[in-house]
Tab-separated table of C-alpha atoms in Angstrom:
chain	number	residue	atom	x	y	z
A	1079	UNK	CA	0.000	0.000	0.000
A	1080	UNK	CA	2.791	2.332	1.003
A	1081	UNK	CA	4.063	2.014	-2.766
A	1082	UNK	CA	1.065	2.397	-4.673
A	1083	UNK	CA	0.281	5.843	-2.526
A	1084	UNK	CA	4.226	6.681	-3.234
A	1085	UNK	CA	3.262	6.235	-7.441
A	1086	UNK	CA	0.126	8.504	-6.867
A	1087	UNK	CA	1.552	11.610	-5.298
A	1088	UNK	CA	3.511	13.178	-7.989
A	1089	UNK	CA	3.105	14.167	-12.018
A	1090	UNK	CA	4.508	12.495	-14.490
A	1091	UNK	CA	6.756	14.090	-17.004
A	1092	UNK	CA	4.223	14.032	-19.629
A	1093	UNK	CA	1.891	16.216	-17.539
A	1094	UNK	CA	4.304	18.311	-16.749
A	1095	UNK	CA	5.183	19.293	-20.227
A	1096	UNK	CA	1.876	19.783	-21.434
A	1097	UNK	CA	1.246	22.437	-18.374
A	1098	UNK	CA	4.453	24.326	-19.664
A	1099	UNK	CA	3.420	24.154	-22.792
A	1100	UNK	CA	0.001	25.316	-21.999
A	1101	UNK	CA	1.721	28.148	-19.908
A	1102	UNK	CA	3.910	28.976	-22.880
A	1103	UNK	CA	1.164	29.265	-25.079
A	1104	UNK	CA	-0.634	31.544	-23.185
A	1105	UNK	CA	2.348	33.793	-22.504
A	1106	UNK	CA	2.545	34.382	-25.854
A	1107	UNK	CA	-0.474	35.442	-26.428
A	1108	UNK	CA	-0.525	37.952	-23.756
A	1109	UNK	CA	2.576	39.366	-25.077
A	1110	UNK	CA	1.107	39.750	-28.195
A	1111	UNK	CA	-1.900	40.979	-27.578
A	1112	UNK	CA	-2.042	42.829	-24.919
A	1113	UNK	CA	1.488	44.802	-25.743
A	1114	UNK	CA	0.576	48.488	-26.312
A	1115	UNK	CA	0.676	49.834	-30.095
A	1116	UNK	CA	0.820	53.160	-30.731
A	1117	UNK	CA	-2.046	54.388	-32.886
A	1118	UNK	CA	-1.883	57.560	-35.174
A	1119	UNK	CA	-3.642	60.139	-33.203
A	1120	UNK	CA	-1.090	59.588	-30.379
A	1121	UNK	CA	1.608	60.281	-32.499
A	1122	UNK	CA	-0.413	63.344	-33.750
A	1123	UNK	CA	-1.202	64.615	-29.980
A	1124	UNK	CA	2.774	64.085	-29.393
A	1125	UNK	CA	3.959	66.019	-32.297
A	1126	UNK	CA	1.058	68.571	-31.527
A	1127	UNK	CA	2.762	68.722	-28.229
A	1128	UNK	CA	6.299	69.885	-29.946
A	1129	UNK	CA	4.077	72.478	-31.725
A	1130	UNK	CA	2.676	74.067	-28.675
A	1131	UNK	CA	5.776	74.017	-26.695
A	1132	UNK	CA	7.550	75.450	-30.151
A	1133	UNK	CA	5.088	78.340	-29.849
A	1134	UNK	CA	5.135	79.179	-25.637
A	1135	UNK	CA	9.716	79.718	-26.591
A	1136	UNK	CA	9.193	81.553	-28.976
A	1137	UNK	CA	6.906	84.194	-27.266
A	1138	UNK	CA	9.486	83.491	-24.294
A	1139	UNK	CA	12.379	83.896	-26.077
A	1140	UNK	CA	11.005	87.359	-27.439
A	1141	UNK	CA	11.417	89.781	-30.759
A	1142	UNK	CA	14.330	89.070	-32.885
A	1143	UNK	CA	16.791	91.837	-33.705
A	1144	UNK	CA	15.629	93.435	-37.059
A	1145	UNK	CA	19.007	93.031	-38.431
A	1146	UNK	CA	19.107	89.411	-37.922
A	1147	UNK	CA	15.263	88.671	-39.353
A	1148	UNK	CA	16.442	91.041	-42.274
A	1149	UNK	CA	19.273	88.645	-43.106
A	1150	UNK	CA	17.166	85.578	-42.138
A	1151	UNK	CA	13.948	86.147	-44.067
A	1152	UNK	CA	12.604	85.794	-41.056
A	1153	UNK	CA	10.960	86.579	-37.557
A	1154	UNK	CA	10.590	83.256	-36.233
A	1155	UNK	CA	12.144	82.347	-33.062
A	1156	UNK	CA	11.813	78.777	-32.914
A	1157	UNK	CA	10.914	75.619	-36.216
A	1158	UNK	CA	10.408	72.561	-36.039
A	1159	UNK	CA	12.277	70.628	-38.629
A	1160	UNK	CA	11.370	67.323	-40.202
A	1161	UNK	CA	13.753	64.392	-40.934
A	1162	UNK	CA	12.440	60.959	-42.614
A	1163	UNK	CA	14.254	57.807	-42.464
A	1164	UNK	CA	12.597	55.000	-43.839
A	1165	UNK	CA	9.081	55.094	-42.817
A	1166	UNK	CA	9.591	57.346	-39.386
A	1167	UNK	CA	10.031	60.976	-39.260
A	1168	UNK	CA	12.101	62.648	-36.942
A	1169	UNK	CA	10.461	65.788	-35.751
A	1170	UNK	CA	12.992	68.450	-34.464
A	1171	UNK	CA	12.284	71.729	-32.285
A	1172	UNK	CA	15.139	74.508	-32.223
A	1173	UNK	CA	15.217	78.393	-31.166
A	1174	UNK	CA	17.344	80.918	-32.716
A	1175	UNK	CA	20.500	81.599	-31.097
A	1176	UNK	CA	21.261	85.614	-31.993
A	1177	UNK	CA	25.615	85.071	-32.104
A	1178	UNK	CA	26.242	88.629	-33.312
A	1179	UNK	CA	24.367	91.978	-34.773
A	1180	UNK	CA	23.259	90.608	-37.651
A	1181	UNK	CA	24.304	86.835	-37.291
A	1182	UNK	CA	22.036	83.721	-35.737
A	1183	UNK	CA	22.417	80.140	-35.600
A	1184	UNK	CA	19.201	77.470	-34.790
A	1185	UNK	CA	20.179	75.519	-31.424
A	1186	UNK	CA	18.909	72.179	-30.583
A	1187	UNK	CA	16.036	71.787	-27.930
A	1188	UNK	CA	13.919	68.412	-28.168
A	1189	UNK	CA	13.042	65.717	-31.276
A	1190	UNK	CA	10.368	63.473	-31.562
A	1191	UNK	CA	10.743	60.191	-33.751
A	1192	UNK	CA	7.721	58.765	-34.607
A	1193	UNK	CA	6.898	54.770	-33.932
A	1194	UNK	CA	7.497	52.886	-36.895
A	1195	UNK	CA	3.887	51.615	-36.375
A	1196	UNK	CA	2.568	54.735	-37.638
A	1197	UNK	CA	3.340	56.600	-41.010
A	1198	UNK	CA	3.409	59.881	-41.209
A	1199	UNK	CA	1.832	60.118	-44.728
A	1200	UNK	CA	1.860	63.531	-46.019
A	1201	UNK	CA	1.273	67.218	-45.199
A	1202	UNK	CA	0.205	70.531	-46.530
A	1203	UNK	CA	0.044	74.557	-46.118
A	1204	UNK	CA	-3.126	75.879	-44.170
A	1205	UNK	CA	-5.593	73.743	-42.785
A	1206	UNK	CA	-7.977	71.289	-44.482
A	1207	UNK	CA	-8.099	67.805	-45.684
A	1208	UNK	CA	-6.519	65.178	-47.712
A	1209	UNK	CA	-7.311	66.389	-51.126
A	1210	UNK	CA	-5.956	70.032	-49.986
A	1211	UNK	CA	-4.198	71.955	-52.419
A	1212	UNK	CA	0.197	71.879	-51.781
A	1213	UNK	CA	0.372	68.156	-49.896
A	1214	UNK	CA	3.517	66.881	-50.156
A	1215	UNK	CA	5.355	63.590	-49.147
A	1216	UNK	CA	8.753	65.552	-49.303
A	1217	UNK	CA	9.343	65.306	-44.953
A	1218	UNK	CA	13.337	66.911	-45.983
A	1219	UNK	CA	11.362	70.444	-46.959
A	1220	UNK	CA	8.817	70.470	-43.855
A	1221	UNK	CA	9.330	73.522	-41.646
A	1222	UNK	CA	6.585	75.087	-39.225
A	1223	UNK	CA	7.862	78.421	-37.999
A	1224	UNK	CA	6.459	79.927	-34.715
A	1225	UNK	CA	7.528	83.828	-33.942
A	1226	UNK	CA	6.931	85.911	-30.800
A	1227	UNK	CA	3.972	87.663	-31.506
A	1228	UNK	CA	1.864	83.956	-30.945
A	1229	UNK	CA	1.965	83.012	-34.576
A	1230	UNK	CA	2.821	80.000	-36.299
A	1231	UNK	CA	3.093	78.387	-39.801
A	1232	UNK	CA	-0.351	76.638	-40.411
A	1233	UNK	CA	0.040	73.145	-41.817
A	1234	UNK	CA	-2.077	70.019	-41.969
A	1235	UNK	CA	0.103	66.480	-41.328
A	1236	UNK	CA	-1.841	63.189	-41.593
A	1237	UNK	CA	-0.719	60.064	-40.192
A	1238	UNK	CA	-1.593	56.339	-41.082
A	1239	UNK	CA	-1.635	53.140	-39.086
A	1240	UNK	CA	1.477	50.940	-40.897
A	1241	UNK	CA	-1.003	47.905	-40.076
A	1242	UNK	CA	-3.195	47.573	-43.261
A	1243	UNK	CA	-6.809	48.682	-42.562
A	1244	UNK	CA	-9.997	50.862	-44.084
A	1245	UNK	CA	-8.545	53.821	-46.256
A	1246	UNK	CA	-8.139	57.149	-45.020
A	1247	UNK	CA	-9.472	59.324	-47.779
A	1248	UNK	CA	-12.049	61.729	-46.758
A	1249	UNK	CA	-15.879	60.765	-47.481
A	1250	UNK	CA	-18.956	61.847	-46.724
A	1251	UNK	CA	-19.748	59.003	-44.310
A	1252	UNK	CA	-16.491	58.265	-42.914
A	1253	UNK	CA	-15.969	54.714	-41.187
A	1254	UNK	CA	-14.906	54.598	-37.696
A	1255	UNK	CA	-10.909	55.215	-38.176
A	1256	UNK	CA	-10.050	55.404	-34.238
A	1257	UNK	CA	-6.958	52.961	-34.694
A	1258	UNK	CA	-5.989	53.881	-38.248
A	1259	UNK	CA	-6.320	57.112	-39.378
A	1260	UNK	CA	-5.158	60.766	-37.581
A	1261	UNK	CA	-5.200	64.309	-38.373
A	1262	UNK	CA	-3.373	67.123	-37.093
A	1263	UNK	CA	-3.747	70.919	-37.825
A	1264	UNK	CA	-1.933	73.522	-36.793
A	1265	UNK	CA	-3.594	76.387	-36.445
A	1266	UNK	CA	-1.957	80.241	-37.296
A	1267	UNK	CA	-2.518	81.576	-34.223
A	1268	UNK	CA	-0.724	80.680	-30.596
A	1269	UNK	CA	0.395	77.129	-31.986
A	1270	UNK	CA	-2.995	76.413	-31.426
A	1271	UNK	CA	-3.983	72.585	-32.975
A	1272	UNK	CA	-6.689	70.062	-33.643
A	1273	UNK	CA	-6.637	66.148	-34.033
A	1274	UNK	CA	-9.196	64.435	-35.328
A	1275	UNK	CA	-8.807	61.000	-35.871
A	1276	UNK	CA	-9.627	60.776	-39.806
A	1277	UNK	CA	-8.719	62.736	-42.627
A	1278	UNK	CA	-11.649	65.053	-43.024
């Protein structure tokens, strides 16, 4: 009796693998599913976030000397620069460093690169939608400008889930686009933006 109790306590090795296995699967699945992916109206909210901050220095930062605008072309105090590699963009923010009378040089303050689940698609002058007038795909020539007196460049930048989904172009009766679709406009005055999250 005291042997046949001994072969009944344990597991065999056979259960015991199929529990790890079983434990492995499940794992897996957690990992995969339940991992956080960014969607394209967070990366729209984050680069809107460079904008505003773009605008509050350059209202901080205060007029620039007329000599150094004259040989600039320009008031701004602070851009945001674009940079693409592959399908991410690197968005930069820098303020102008006056280094003389009539001399300036653009200083470094944060970037933003944006998750290579999301593609930033395109972008245009003003504010609008998809099938607005000057979108480009060009991210090397992108520049928003932000100056003291609370105005910036106005631009529209849409952004596209790199997961395949519905498409993006603007109808009349969208679809719901919450995980694949994202709009950001900047808006002339104070850095001021909206996100929607389709391309109407």
């Amino acid at each position: 009796m005291t042997a046949m109790a001994r072969r009944q306590a344990g597991f065999t090795l056979t259960e015991l693998m199929v529990v790890v296995s079983i434990i492995g699967i499940l794992v897996t699945m957690a990992l995969v599913y339940l991992r956080p992916r960014v969607r394209p109206i967070e990366v729209a909210t984050r680069l809107g976030d460079l904008v505003r901050e773009a605008s509050r220095q350059a209202v901080t930062l205060g007029p620039v000397r007329g000599k150094v605008a004259v040989a600039l072309h320009s008031k701004a105090r602070t851009r945001i620069t674009a940079a693409p590699s592959g399908t991410q963009v690197t968005f930069t923010l820098e303020r102008l460093q006056e280094t003389g009378p009539d001399t300036a040089s653009w200083v470094f303050i944060e970037d933003y690169t944006t998750d290579r689940n999301v593609i930033p698609v395109q972008y245009a002058p003003g504010v609008g939608t998809a099938g607005m007038p000057g979108t480009n795909t060009d991210w090397s020539t992108f520049t928003v400008q932000c100056r003291p007196d609370r105005t910036c460049d106005a631009y529209t930048v849409f952004f596209q889930s790199a997961i395949p989904g519905p498409d993006c172009t603007p109808s009349d009766s969208p679809p719901p686009l919450y995980e694949q679709c994202a709009k950001l406009s900047i808006m002339p005055l104070g850095g001021a933006i909206t996100t929607r999250t389709d391309w109407n």
